[in-house]
Coordinates of C-alpha atoms and ligand atoms in Angstrom, one line a residue:
Chain A
M118 CA 11.8 -18.9 -12.7
G119 CA 12.6 -16.1 -15.5
N120 CA 9.5 -18.0 -17.4
R121 CA 7.3 -16.6 -13.9
N122 CA 8.2 -13.2 -14.1
L123 CA 7.9 -13.2 -17.6
T124 CA 4.6 -14.3 -17.6
A125 CA 3.3 -12.0 -15.2
L126 CA 4.6 -9.1 -16.5
G127 CA 2.8 -10.7 -19.9
T128 CA -0.6 -10.6 -17.6
I129 CA 0.3 -7.6 -16.3
W130 CA 0.4 -5.6 -19.4
I131 CA -2.3 -7.1 -21.1
K132 CA -4.6 -6.6 -18.3
E133 CA -3.9 -2.7 -18.7
C134 CA -3.6 -3.0 -22.4
T135 CA -7.5 -4.3 -22.1
R136 CA -8.7 -2.0 -19.3
F137 CA -7.7 1.6 -21.6
L138 CA -8.9 -0.4 -24.7
R139 CA -12.4 -1.3 -22.6
I140 CA -13.2 2.2 -22.0
W141 CA -11.7 3.7 -25.1
I142 CA -14.4 6.6 -25.5
Q143 CA -12.7 8.3 -22.4
T144 CA -9.3 6.9 -23.4
L145 CA -8.5 7.2 -27.2
V146 CA -11.3 9.4 -28.7
P147 CA -11.0 12.5 -26.4
P148 CA -7.0 13.1 -27.4
A149 CA -8.1 12.4 -31.0
I150 CA -11.5 15.1 -30.6
T151 CA -9.0 17.8 -28.8
M152 CA -5.8 17.3 -31.4
S153 CA -8.3 18.1 -34.3
L154 CA -9.1 20.9 -32.9
Y155 CA -6.0 22.1 -32.2
F156 CA -4.7 21.1 -35.9
V157 CA -8.1 23.2 -37.5
I158 CA -7.2 26.3 -35.5
F159 CA -3.9 27.1 -34.3
G160 CA -2.6 25.1 -37.7
S161 CA -5.2 25.9 -40.3
L162 CA -6.9 29.3 -39.6
I163 CA -4.6 30.8 -37.4
G164 CA -1.1 29.0 -38.3
S165 CA -1.6 30.5 -41.7
R166 CA -1.5 33.9 -40.5
I167 CA 1.7 33.3 -38.4
G168 CA 3.2 32.3 -41.5
Q169 CA 6.8 30.4 -40.9
M170 CA 8.5 29.0 -38.0
D171 CA 12.3 28.1 -38.1
G172 CA 12.0 27.4 -41.8
F173 CA 8.6 25.2 -42.0
S174 CA 4.7 26.2 -41.7
Y175 CA 3.5 26.7 -38.4
M176 CA 1.0 23.7 -38.9
E177 CA 3.9 21.4 -39.5
F178 CA 5.9 23.1 -36.8
I179 CA 3.4 22.3 -34.4
V180 CA 2.4 18.5 -34.7
P181 CA 5.2 17.2 -33.5
G182 CA 5.0 18.9 -30.3
L183 CA 0.9 18.1 -30.3
I184 CA 1.7 14.7 -30.8
M185 CA 4.0 14.7 -27.7
M186 CA 1.7 16.7 -25.8
S187 CA -0.9 13.8 -26.0
V188 CA 1.7 11.3 -25.3
I189 CA 3.0 12.9 -21.6
T190 CA -0.6 13.6 -20.9
N191 CA -1.8 10.0 -21.6
S192 CA 0.9 7.8 -20.1
Y193 CA 0.1 9.8 -17.2
A194 CA -3.6 9.5 -17.1
N195 CA -3.6 5.7 -17.8
V196 CA -1.3 4.7 -14.8
S197 CA -2.1 7.6 -12.6
S198 CA -6.0 6.1 -12.9
S199 CA -5.5 2.8 -13.3
F200 CA -3.3 2.4 -10.2
F201 CA -5.2 4.3 -8.1
S202 CA -8.4 2.8 -9.2
A203 CA -6.3 -0.9 -8.0
K204 CA -5.6 0.5 -4.7
F205 CA -9.4 1.9 -4.1
Q206 CA -11.0 -1.4 -5.2
R207 CA -8.4 -3.5 -4.1
N208 CA -7.6 -5.3 -6.7
I209 CA -3.8 -4.5 -6.2
E210 CA -4.1 -7.4 -3.5
E211 CA -4.4 -9.5 -6.6
L212 CA -0.6 -9.0 -7.2
L213 CA 0.3 -8.7 -3.7
V214 CA -0.5 -12.0 -2.1
A215 CA 1.2 -13.7 -5.5
P216 CA 5.1 -13.8 -6.4
V217 CA 5.3 -11.0 -8.4
P218 CA 8.6 -8.5 -7.9
S219 CA 7.7 -5.3 -7.5
W220 CA 9.7 -4.6 -10.5
I221 CA 7.5 -6.6 -12.3
I222 CA 4.4 -4.6 -11.2
V223 CA 5.9 -1.3 -12.3
L224 CA 7.2 -2.0 -15.8
G225 CA 3.8 -3.8 -16.1
F226 CA 2.0 -0.1 -15.1
V227 CA 4.1 1.5 -17.5
G228 CA 4.2 -0.8 -20.0
G229 CA 0.3 -0.2 -20.4
G230 CA 1.1 3.4 -20.1
V231 CA 3.5 3.7 -22.9
A232 CA 1.1 1.6 -25.2
R233 CA -1.6 3.7 -24.5
A234 CA 0.5 6.6 -25.4
I235 CA 2.0 5.0 -28.7
L236 CA -1.5 3.9 -29.7
I237 CA -2.4 7.7 -29.0
G238 CA 0.7 8.9 -31.1
I239 CA -0.5 7.0 -34.0
I240 CA -3.7 8.2 -33.9
V241 CA -3.2 11.9 -33.6
T242 CA 0.2 11.4 -36.6
L243 CA -2.8 9.8 -38.7
V244 CA -4.8 12.6 -37.7
S245 CA -2.8 14.9 -38.7
L246 CA -2.4 13.8 -42.0
F247 CA -5.6 15.3 -43.1
F248 CA -3.7 18.6 -42.3
V249 CA 0.0 18.6 -43.4
D250 CA 2.1 16.0 -45.1
I251 CA 4.7 15.0 -42.6
Q252 CA 8.2 14.0 -43.1
I253 CA 10.6 12.4 -41.0
H254 CA 14.3 13.0 -40.2
N255 CA 15.4 10.5 -38.4
F256 CA 12.5 7.3 -37.1
A257 CA 14.9 6.0 -35.1
V258 CA 15.2 9.5 -32.9
I259 CA 11.5 9.6 -33.1
I260 CA 10.6 6.5 -31.5
V261 CA 13.4 6.1 -29.0
T262 CA 12.0 9.9 -27.7
L263 CA 8.3 8.4 -27.7
I264 CA 9.1 5.4 -25.5
L265 CA 11.1 7.1 -23.1
T266 CA 9.3 10.2 -22.5
S267 CA 5.7 8.2 -22.1
S268 CA 7.8 5.6 -19.7
L269 CA 8.8 8.3 -17.8
F270 CA 5.2 10.0 -17.3
A271 CA 3.9 6.3 -16.8
T272 CA 6.3 6.5 -13.9
A273 CA 5.5 9.5 -12.8
G274 CA 1.9 8.5 -12.7
L275 CA 2.0 5.3 -10.8
I276 CA 4.1 7.5 -8.0
N277 CA 1.3 10.0 -8.1
A278 CA -1.1 7.2 -7.6
V279 CA 1.1 5.6 -5.2
Y280 CA 0.6 8.7 -2.8
A281 CA -2.9 9.7 -3.7
K282 CA -5.5 9.2 -1.4
T283 CA -8.3 10.9 -3.4
F284 CA -9.3 10.6 -7.0
D285 CA -8.8 14.3 -6.8
D286 CA -4.9 14.3 -5.9
I287 CA -4.8 12.3 -9.1
S288 CA -5.7 15.2 -11.2
M289 CA -3.2 17.8 -9.5
V290 CA -0.2 17.3 -10.9
P291 CA -1.7 17.2 -14.5
T292 CA -3.7 20.4 -13.6
F293 CA -1.0 22.0 -11.9
V294 CA 2.3 21.3 -12.9
L295 CA 2.1 18.8 -16.3
T296 CA -0.1 21.6 -18.3
P297 CA 2.0 24.8 -17.5
L298 CA 4.9 22.9 -17.9
T299 CA 3.4 21.5 -21.4
Y300 CA 2.3 24.9 -23.0
L301 CA 5.4 26.3 -22.1
G302 CA 7.4 23.7 -23.1
G303 CA 7.9 24.8 -26.7
V304 CA 5.0 23.2 -28.5
F305 CA 3.4 26.1 -29.8
Y306 CA 6.5 28.2 -30.6
S307 CA 10.7 27.9 -31.2
L308 CA 12.0 28.9 -28.0
S309 CA 14.0 31.5 -30.5
L310 CA 11.5 34.2 -30.4
L311 CA 11.4 34.5 -26.7
P312 CA 13.9 37.3 -24.7
E313 CA 17.0 35.6 -23.9
F314 CA 16.1 35.7 -20.0
W315 CA 12.7 33.7 -20.6
Q316 CA 15.2 31.0 -22.9
M317 CA 17.4 30.0 -19.8
V318 CA 14.3 30.0 -18.0
S319 CA 12.4 27.6 -20.6
K320 CA 15.8 25.6 -20.4
A321 CA 14.6 24.2 -17.0
N322 CA 11.4 23.0 -18.1
P323 CA 12.4 19.1 -18.7
I324 CA 9.5 19.1 -21.4
V325 CA 11.3 21.4 -23.8
Y326 CA 14.0 18.6 -24.3
M327 CA 11.4 16.0 -25.1
V328 CA 9.3 18.3 -27.2
N329 CA 12.2 19.3 -29.1
G330 CA 13.8 16.5 -29.5
F331 CA 10.9 14.6 -30.6
R332 CA 10.9 17.3 -33.3
Y333 CA 13.9 16.8 -34.4
G334 CA 13.0 13.6 -35.4
F335 CA 10.5 15.2 -37.6
L336 CA 12.0 17.9 -39.0
G337 CA 15.3 17.7 -38.1
I338 CA 15.0 21.5 -36.1
S339 CA 15.4 21.7 -32.5
D340 CA 16.4 24.2 -30.2
V341 CA 18.3 21.9 -28.4
N342 CA 20.5 19.2 -29.0
Y343 CA 18.7 16.0 -29.4
L344 CA 21.3 13.9 -27.6
V345 CA 21.0 16.0 -24.8
S346 CA 17.4 15.1 -25.1
L347 CA 18.1 11.5 -25.1
G348 CA 20.6 11.8 -21.9
L349 CA 18.1 13.6 -20.1
L350 CA 15.2 11.0 -20.7
V351 CA 17.3 8.3 -20.0
G352 CA 18.7 10.1 -16.9
F353 CA 14.8 10.8 -15.8
N354 CA 13.6 7.6 -16.6
L355 CA 16.5 5.9 -14.3
V356 CA 15.4 8.0 -11.1
M357 CA 11.5 8.0 -11.3
F358 CA 12.2 4.1 -12.0
T359 CA 14.0 3.4 -8.8
I360 CA 11.8 6.0 -6.8
A361 CA 8.9 3.8 -8.0
Y362 CA 10.3 0.6 -7.4
Q363 CA 11.2 1.5 -4.2
L364 CA 7.5 2.5 -3.5
I365 CA 5.7 -0.6 -4.0
N366 CA 8.5 -2.9 -2.6
R367 CA 8.1 -1.2 0.8
G368 CA 4.4 -1.2 0.1
V369 CA 3.6 2.5 0.4
G370 CA -0.1 3.2 0.2
I371 CA -0.8 -0.3 -0.8
R372 CA 0.5 -2.8 2.8
S373 CA -0.7 -2.0 6.1
Chain B
M109 CA 6.1 -30.6 7.8
K110 CA 4.0 -28.2 9.5
A111 CA 1.6 -26.2 6.8
L112 CA 1.5 -23.3 8.9
D113 CA 4.0 -22.3 11.5
I114 CA 3.2 -18.8 13.4
S115 CA 5.6 -18.6 16.5
G116 CA 5.9 -15.0 18.7
L117 CA 3.8 -13.3 15.9
T118 CA 2.7 -9.5 16.6
K119 CA 1.3 -6.7 14.7
T120 CA 1.2 -3.0 15.7
Y121 CA -0.9 -0.7 13.2
K122 CA 0.5 2.8 12.1
G123 CA -2.5 4.5 14.5
G124 CA -0.6 2.3 17.4
T125 CA -3.6 -0.4 17.7
Q126 CA -1.8 -3.3 18.6
A127 CA -3.7 -6.4 16.4
L128 CA -1.2 -9.5 17.4
K129 CA 0.3 -9.6 20.6
G130 CA 2.4 -12.6 19.9
I131 CA 0.8 -15.4 18.9
D132 CA 1.7 -19.0 18.4
L133 CA -0.4 -21.0 15.4
H134 CA 0.1 -24.3 14.0
V135 CA -1.5 -26.6 11.0
N136 CA -0.6 -29.5 10.1
E137 CA -0.7 -30.6 6.6
G138 CA -3.9 -31.6 5.2
D139 CA -6.1 -30.5 8.1
F140 CA -9.3 -28.5 8.1
F141 CA -8.5 -25.6 10.3
A142 CA -10.8 -23.2 12.2
L143 CA -9.6 -20.0 12.9
L144 CA -12.8 -18.5 15.4
G145 CA -12.8 -14.8 17.4
P146 CA -15.6 -11.9 17.5
N147 CA -15.1 -8.8 15.3
G148 CA -11.4 -7.4 16.0
A149 CA -10.1 -10.1 17.7
G150 CA -7.0 -10.1 14.9
K151 CA -8.1 -12.8 12.2
S152 CA -7.7 -11.0 9.4
T153 CA -4.8 -9.4 10.7
T154 CA -3.3 -12.5 11.0
I155 CA -4.2 -13.4 7.7
G156 CA -2.9 -10.8 6.3
V157 CA 0.7 -11.1 7.5
I158 CA 0.6 -14.8 6.4
S159 CA -0.1 -13.5 2.8
S160 CA 1.7 -10.4 2.4
L161 CA -1.1 -7.9 2.9
V162 CA -0.1 -6.8 6.1
N163 CA 3.8 -6.1 7.0
K164 CA 4.4 -7.5 10.8
S165 CA 5.9 -6.1 13.7
S166 CA 8.0 -9.1 15.1
G167 CA 7.5 -12.8 15.0
T168 CA 8.2 -15.5 12.9
V169 CA 5.8 -17.2 9.9
N170 CA 6.6 -20.7 7.9
V171 CA 4.3 -21.8 5.4
F172 CA 5.4 -25.5 4.6
G173 CA 8.8 -25.0 5.9
H174 CA 9.4 -21.4 3.6
S175 CA 9.9 -18.6 5.7
V176 CA 8.2 -15.2 4.5
D177 CA 11.1 -13.7 5.5
D178 CA 13.5 -15.8 3.2
D179 CA 12.3 -17.8 0.8
L180 CA 8.9 -15.2 0.2
V181 CA 8.1 -16.4 -3.8
A182 CA 7.8 -20.3 -2.4
A183 CA 6.1 -19.8 0.4
K184 CA 3.5 -17.6 -1.7
S185 CA 3.1 -20.0 -4.1
C186 CA 1.6 -22.2 -1.2
I187 CA -1.1 -20.0 -0.8
G188 CA -4.8 -19.6 -2.5
L189 CA -6.3 -16.5 -0.5
V190 CA -9.8 -15.4 -0.4
P191 CA -10.1 -12.3 1.6
Q192 CA -13.1 -10.9 3.9
E193 CA -13.7 -7.8 1.2
F194 CA -14.1 -8.4 -2.3
N195 CA -11.1 -7.4 -4.0
F196 CA -11.0 -7.8 -7.6
N197 CA -11.8 -5.5 -10.2
Q198 CA -15.6 -4.9 -10.4
F199 CA -15.3 -4.0 -14.3
E200 CA -13.5 -7.1 -15.2
T201 CA -15.1 -10.3 -16.2
L202 CA -14.7 -13.9 -13.9
H203 CA -12.9 -15.2 -17.0
Q204 CA -10.6 -12.5 -16.8
I205 CA -10.1 -12.0 -13.1
V206 CA -9.4 -16.1 -12.8
V207 CA -7.1 -16.1 -15.9
N208 CA -4.8 -13.2 -14.9
Q209 CA -4.8 -13.8 -11.6
A210 CA -2.8 -17.2 -12.8
G211 CA -1.1 -15.5 -14.9
Y212 CA 0.6 -14.0 -12.1
Y213 CA 1.9 -16.9 -10.2
G214 CA 3.0 -17.9 -13.6
V215 CA 0.8 -20.0 -15.4
P216 CA 0.4 -20.1 -18.9
R217 CA -2.3 -18.6 -20.6
N218 CA -3.2 -22.3 -21.8
I219 CA -3.2 -23.8 -18.9
A220 CA -4.9 -21.0 -16.6
K221 CA -7.7 -21.1 -19.9
K222 CA -8.4 -24.7 -18.8
R223 CA -8.0 -24.0 -15.2
A224 CA -10.8 -21.4 -15.6
E225 CA -13.0 -23.9 -17.0
K226 CA -12.7 -26.5 -14.4
Y227 CA -12.7 -24.3 -11.4
L228 CA -15.8 -21.6 -12.8
K229 CA -17.5 -24.9 -13.1
Q230 CA -16.8 -26.3 -10.1
L231 CA -18.5 -23.8 -8.7
D232 CA -21.5 -22.8 -10.5
L233 CA -20.2 -19.4 -12.4
W234 CA -19.1 -20.5 -15.9
E235 CA -22.4 -19.6 -17.5
K236 CA -21.6 -15.7 -15.7
R237 CA -18.1 -16.0 -17.3
N238 CA -18.2 -13.3 -19.9
E239 CA -20.0 -10.8 -17.5
P240 CA -18.3 -8.2 -15.1
A241 CA -18.0 -8.9 -11.9
R242 CA -20.2 -6.4 -10.4
E243 CA -23.3 -7.8 -12.0
L244 CA -22.8 -10.8 -9.8
S245 CA -24.6 -11.4 -6.6
G246 CA -23.0 -11.5 -3.1
G247 CA -22.8 -15.4 -2.7
M248 CA -21.2 -15.2 -6.8
K249 CA -18.3 -13.1 -5.8
R250 CA -17.6 -14.8 -2.6
R251 CA -17.3 -17.8 -4.8
L252 CA -15.2 -16.2 -7.8
M253 CA -13.3 -15.6 -4.8
I254 CA -12.6 -19.3 -4.4
A255 CA -12.4 -19.6 -8.0
R256 CA -9.3 -17.0 -8.2
A257 CA -7.6 -18.4 -5.0
L258 CA -7.6 -22.1 -6.7
M259 CA -6.1 -20.9 -9.9
H260 CA -2.4 -21.9 -8.9
E261 CA -3.4 -25.0 -7.1
P262 CA -2.0 -23.6 -3.9
K263 CA -1.8 -26.7 -1.3
M264 CA -3.0 -24.3 1.2
L265 CA -6.3 -22.7 1.2
I266 CA -6.9 -19.9 3.3
L267 CA -10.6 -18.4 3.8
D268 CA -11.7 -15.0 5.8
E269 CA -14.8 -15.3 6.5
P270 CA -16.1 -16.7 3.7
T271 CA -19.7 -17.4 4.1
A272 CA -20.4 -14.0 5.9
G273 CA -23.5 -12.2 4.5
V274 CA -24.7 -15.4 2.3
D275 CA -27.3 -17.5 2.4
I276 CA -27.7 -20.9 4.2
E277 CA -28.3 -23.1 0.9
I278 CA -25.1 -21.5 -0.7
R279 CA -23.2 -21.1 2.5
R280 CA -24.2 -25.4 2.6
S281 CA -22.9 -25.9 -1.1
M282 CA -20.0 -24.1 0.2
W283 CA -19.2 -26.4 2.9
T284 CA -19.6 -29.5 0.7
F285 CA -17.2 -28.4 -1.9
L286 CA -14.6 -27.0 0.9
K287 CA -14.8 -30.7 2.3
E288 CA -14.4 -32.1 -1.1
I289 CA -10.9 -30.2 -2.1
N290 CA -9.8 -31.2 1.5
Q291 CA -10.4 -34.6 1.1
Q292 CA -8.0 -33.9 -2.1
G293 CA -5.5 -32.9 0.1
I294 CA -5.6 -29.2 0.1
T295 CA -5.4 -27.4 3.8
I296 CA -7.8 -25.5 4.8
I297 CA -7.8 -22.2 7.3
L298 CA -10.6 -20.2 7.6
T299 CA -12.1 -17.4 9.9
T300 CA -15.3 -17.3 11.6
H301 CA -17.2 -16.1 14.4
Y302 CA -20.1 -19.1 13.9
L303 CA -18.6 -21.8 16.1
E304 CA -21.3 -24.2 14.1
E305 CA -19.3 -23.6 11.2
A306 CA -16.3 -24.4 12.2
E307 CA -17.8 -27.3 13.9
M308 CA -19.5 -28.8 10.8
L309 CA -16.3 -28.4 8.9
C310 CA -13.3 -28.1 10.7
R311 CA -10.9 -31.0 12.8
N312 CA -8.8 -28.4 14.5
I313 CA -9.4 -25.0 16.2
A314 CA -8.0 -22.2 17.5
I315 CA -9.8 -19.2 19.4
I316 CA -8.1 -15.7 19.1
D317 CA -9.9 -12.8 21.1
K318 CA -7.7 -9.7 21.6
G319 CA -4.7 -10.5 19.7
I320 CA -4.2 -13.7 21.7
I321 CA -4.6 -16.9 21.4
V322 CA -7.1 -18.5 24.1
E323 CA -6.8 -21.7 22.9
N324 CA -5.8 -24.4 20.5
T325 CA -7.1 -27.6 20.5
S326 CA -9.2 -30.2 18.3
M327 CA -12.8 -29.3 17.6
K328 CA -13.7 -32.3 19.8
A329 CA -11.7 -31.1 23.0
L330 CA -13.2 -28.0 22.7
L331 CA -17.3 -29.5 22.6
S332 CA -16.6 -31.1 25.2
K333 CA -15.1 -28.0 27.3
L334 CA -18.0 -26.6 26.4
N335 CA -20.3 -28.5 27.6
M336 CA -19.3 -29.2 30.6
E337 CA -19.8 -26.4 33.4
T338 CA -18.1 -26.1 36.9
F339 CA -19.6 -25.9 40.0
V340 CA -17.6 -24.8 43.3
L341 CA -19.9 -26.3 46.5
D342 CA -19.1 -24.3 50.0
L343 CA -19.2 -27.4 52.9
P344 CA -18.9 -26.9 56.5
V345 CA -15.2 -28.4 57.4
Q346 CA -15.0 -32.4 56.8
S347 CA -13.0 -34.6 58.4
K348 CA -13.2 -36.8 55.6
Q349 CA -13.1 -35.7 52.0
P350 CA -16.5 -36.7 50.0
S351 CA -16.3 -38.5 46.8
L352 CA -18.2 -38.7 44.1
T353 CA -18.9 -41.5 41.4
G354 CA -19.0 -40.4 37.8
F355 CA -18.2 -37.5 38.2
V356 CA -15.0 -34.8 37.4
F357 CA -14.5 -33.5 40.9
R358 CA -11.8 -31.8 43.2
N359 CA -11.4 -31.0 46.8
I360 CA -10.3 -27.6 47.2
D361 CA -9.9 -27.7 50.7
D362 CA -11.0 -29.3 53.3
H363 CA -14.8 -27.0 52.7
T364 CA -14.9 -26.5 49.0
L365 CA -15.5 -28.7 46.3
E366 CA -15.3 -28.3 42.6
V367 CA -17.1 -30.9 40.2
D368 CA -17.3 -30.7 36.5
V369 CA -21.0 -31.7 35.2
E370 CA -22.3 -31.9 31.8
K371 CA -24.9 -29.5 30.9
D372 CA -27.5 -32.1 29.6
I373 CA -26.9 -34.0 33.2
G374 CA -28.0 -32.1 35.7
L375 CA -27.1 -31.9 39.5
N376 CA -29.7 -34.3 41.4
D377 CA -27.5 -37.0 41.2
V378 CA -24.0 -34.6 42.8
F379 CA -27.0 -33.7 45.8
R380 CA -27.8 -37.3 45.6
Q381 CA -24.4 -39.1 46.4
L382 CA -23.5 -36.0 48.9
T383 CA -26.6 -36.3 50.8
E384 CA -26.3 -40.3 51.3
Q385 CA -22.7 -39.6 52.8
G386 CA -23.8 -36.8 55.2
V387 CA -22.8 -33.7 53.3
T388 CA -24.4 -30.7 53.5
V389 CA -23.7 -28.0 51.2
L390 CA -24.1 -24.7 53.0
S391 CA -23.8 -22.7 49.2
M392 CA -22.9 -23.2 45.5
R393 CA -21.9 -21.2 42.7
N394 CA -21.1 -21.3 38.6
K395 CA -17.6 -21.2 38.5
A396 CA -16.7 -18.5 35.4
N397 CA -15.4 -19.9 32.4
R398 CA -13.3 -18.2 30.4
L399 CA -14.6 -19.7 26.5
E400 CA -17.8 -19.6 27.7
E401 CA -17.4 -15.8 28.3
L402 CA -16.1 -15.6 25.2
F403 CA -18.3 -17.4 23.1
V404 CA -21.6 -15.3 24.9
R405 CA -19.6 -12.1 23.6
M406 CA -19.1 -13.8 20.0
V407 CA -22.6 -14.6 19.5
E408 CA -23.2 -11.1 20.6
S409 CA -21.3 -9.1 18.9
G410 CA -22.7 -11.8 15.7
R411 CA -25.6 -10.6 16.4
K412 CA -25.0 -7.1 16.4
K413 CA -23.4 -7.4 13.2
Q414 CA -26.4 -8.8 11.6
A415 CA -28.8 -6.4 13.2
G416 CA -26.5 -4.0 11.4
A417 CA -26.6 -5.3 8.5
A418 CA -30.2 -5.6 8.0
Ligands
LIG124 N1 -5.7 -1.6 8.5 C1 -5.7 -1.1 9.7 N2 -5.2 -0.5 10.5 C2 -5.3 -0.1 12.0 N3 -5.6 -0.7 12.4 C3 -6.3 -1.8 11.8 C4 -6.5 -2.1 10.8 N4 -7.0 -3.2 10.5 C5 -7.2 -3.3 11.2 N5 -7.0 -3.0 12.3 C6 -7.8 -3.4 14.0 O1 -6.8 -4.4 14.2 C7 -7.8 -4.9 15.0 C8 -7.9 -6.6 14.5 O2 -8.9 -6.1 13.3 P1 -9.0 -7.7 12.6 O3 -7.2 -8.8 12.5 O4 -9.3 -7.0 11.3 O5 -10.1 -8.0 13.4 P2 -11.0 -9.7 12.8 O6 -10.9 -9.7 11.5 O7 -10.6 -10.4 13.8 O8 -12.5 -9.1 13.2 C9 -8.7 -4.5 15.0 O9 -8.5 -3.5 16.3 C10 -8.9 -3.3 14.0 O10 -10.0 -2.1 14.3
LIG125 MG1 -11.6 -9.9 9.9

């Protein structure tokens, strides 16, 4: 019993990884290029004029945030497009006819998104090494934040794909929700630069906690307590996973 | 134990279409069973419910004694499905598609690879194993779905119009393959709207129309029924009931006689015998045969479909 589920989970996961590796030009290269541009323009060119941020060079300050930004974008994009295309080409039926429990389906797709996010996190980190020496304050916090953030957005991408009826429907949330929240999520600035009112508003943005938790792992500084960040991540993950599980189990958008 | 046991199955789709209006269906283990019906009759819906792609509205479905409500994992493991529409990832290779499918059923990867070789070879696809599925011809895609359905070695194979749009040569080789695996003990259910296909392959048959099973019988019995025409003869009021040797006939009342005649025998003998008994036939009509009407409609809808595709 346990073995069957494990084999199924492994199969979905390998299939998901094979997918994004097969189309690496669409999945792995763009974030590497975008992030290099951010490093050159914001880090080196403009960063040298900005000076220090919370006691670190501007480049050092933005690297963790930029890694987090690509992790968020890519985990979401991976699962939303993979699951939507499985619905669209109807190969999701391969899973529906087989004795695969719904929670394994969710875990498999989310696992694929996490794998892509981690790989991209590594690529972006390697690129950043050309521009700055990276220091590590607490490796465990880095890894845990990375995994929980990517699994959260991978699950959100899955939920998006369940409801999506057209390809446009899976680009709406990234464009109108994720991008603004990420740019306003403390990737490029310390919240302490903001007037008090906007600091308060920013703290309602969940991405602030992820970016700061991640930055804490690297630099040991944060606008919020990193334990709060981790707690929120665990909570959000549980909620999103439950929603995704319910949707798949009820067959929303996939079973008539 | 029955391979498939369906009772009182209904399905109403969200839009309100009542696709199944309470069907019963029983398929024996080892059978080669046809579900025949015109387009829109409810064949794919029935198969969708059996294979968990469609949620039923009411009724029970048991697969080798496992209820799809209480024992879904066991029921699913018994079934291999070849759906009507292509539903694999067009960008994956044949090998990936079949090996992954085995994985979903819990077959370990090393065993899955051996089976992939076996079934891709049997279905003449081994040379193409590393090509993406989108590059296959229609007939090959169909065979790929058969290979995929066999990867977990199910006890029952369900094929939804497997030969639609497949040219005649490949159709025949598919028939041969299906007969072979049926002889090896796999129960096969296939839907079709060609009577010829059912006739070539199947031992038992159910006919579905507008969500109702209108006939469930052996292939032999069906064919002899189809070959029979019933005539109603109006006679002057008879004092003695006429009788016909060599025909099945019924004296409905004292002035009506019904007689079943095989199509290739003709009516001359009927008239000769009646004339000998001094019976006058005032008029005669063909009794409407529901099955026959159904087939005429099926053939027509089949033709329209083919004309539409051309
Ligand atoms: N997903 C669906 N949503 C709504 N109606 C459907 C759906 N699938 C099939 N139907 C309707 O149900 C009826 C039976 O269809 P189907 O089972 O596909 O017939 P067949 O396979 O015999 O051609 C048809 O009227 C069809 O239009
Ligand atoms: Mg159909």
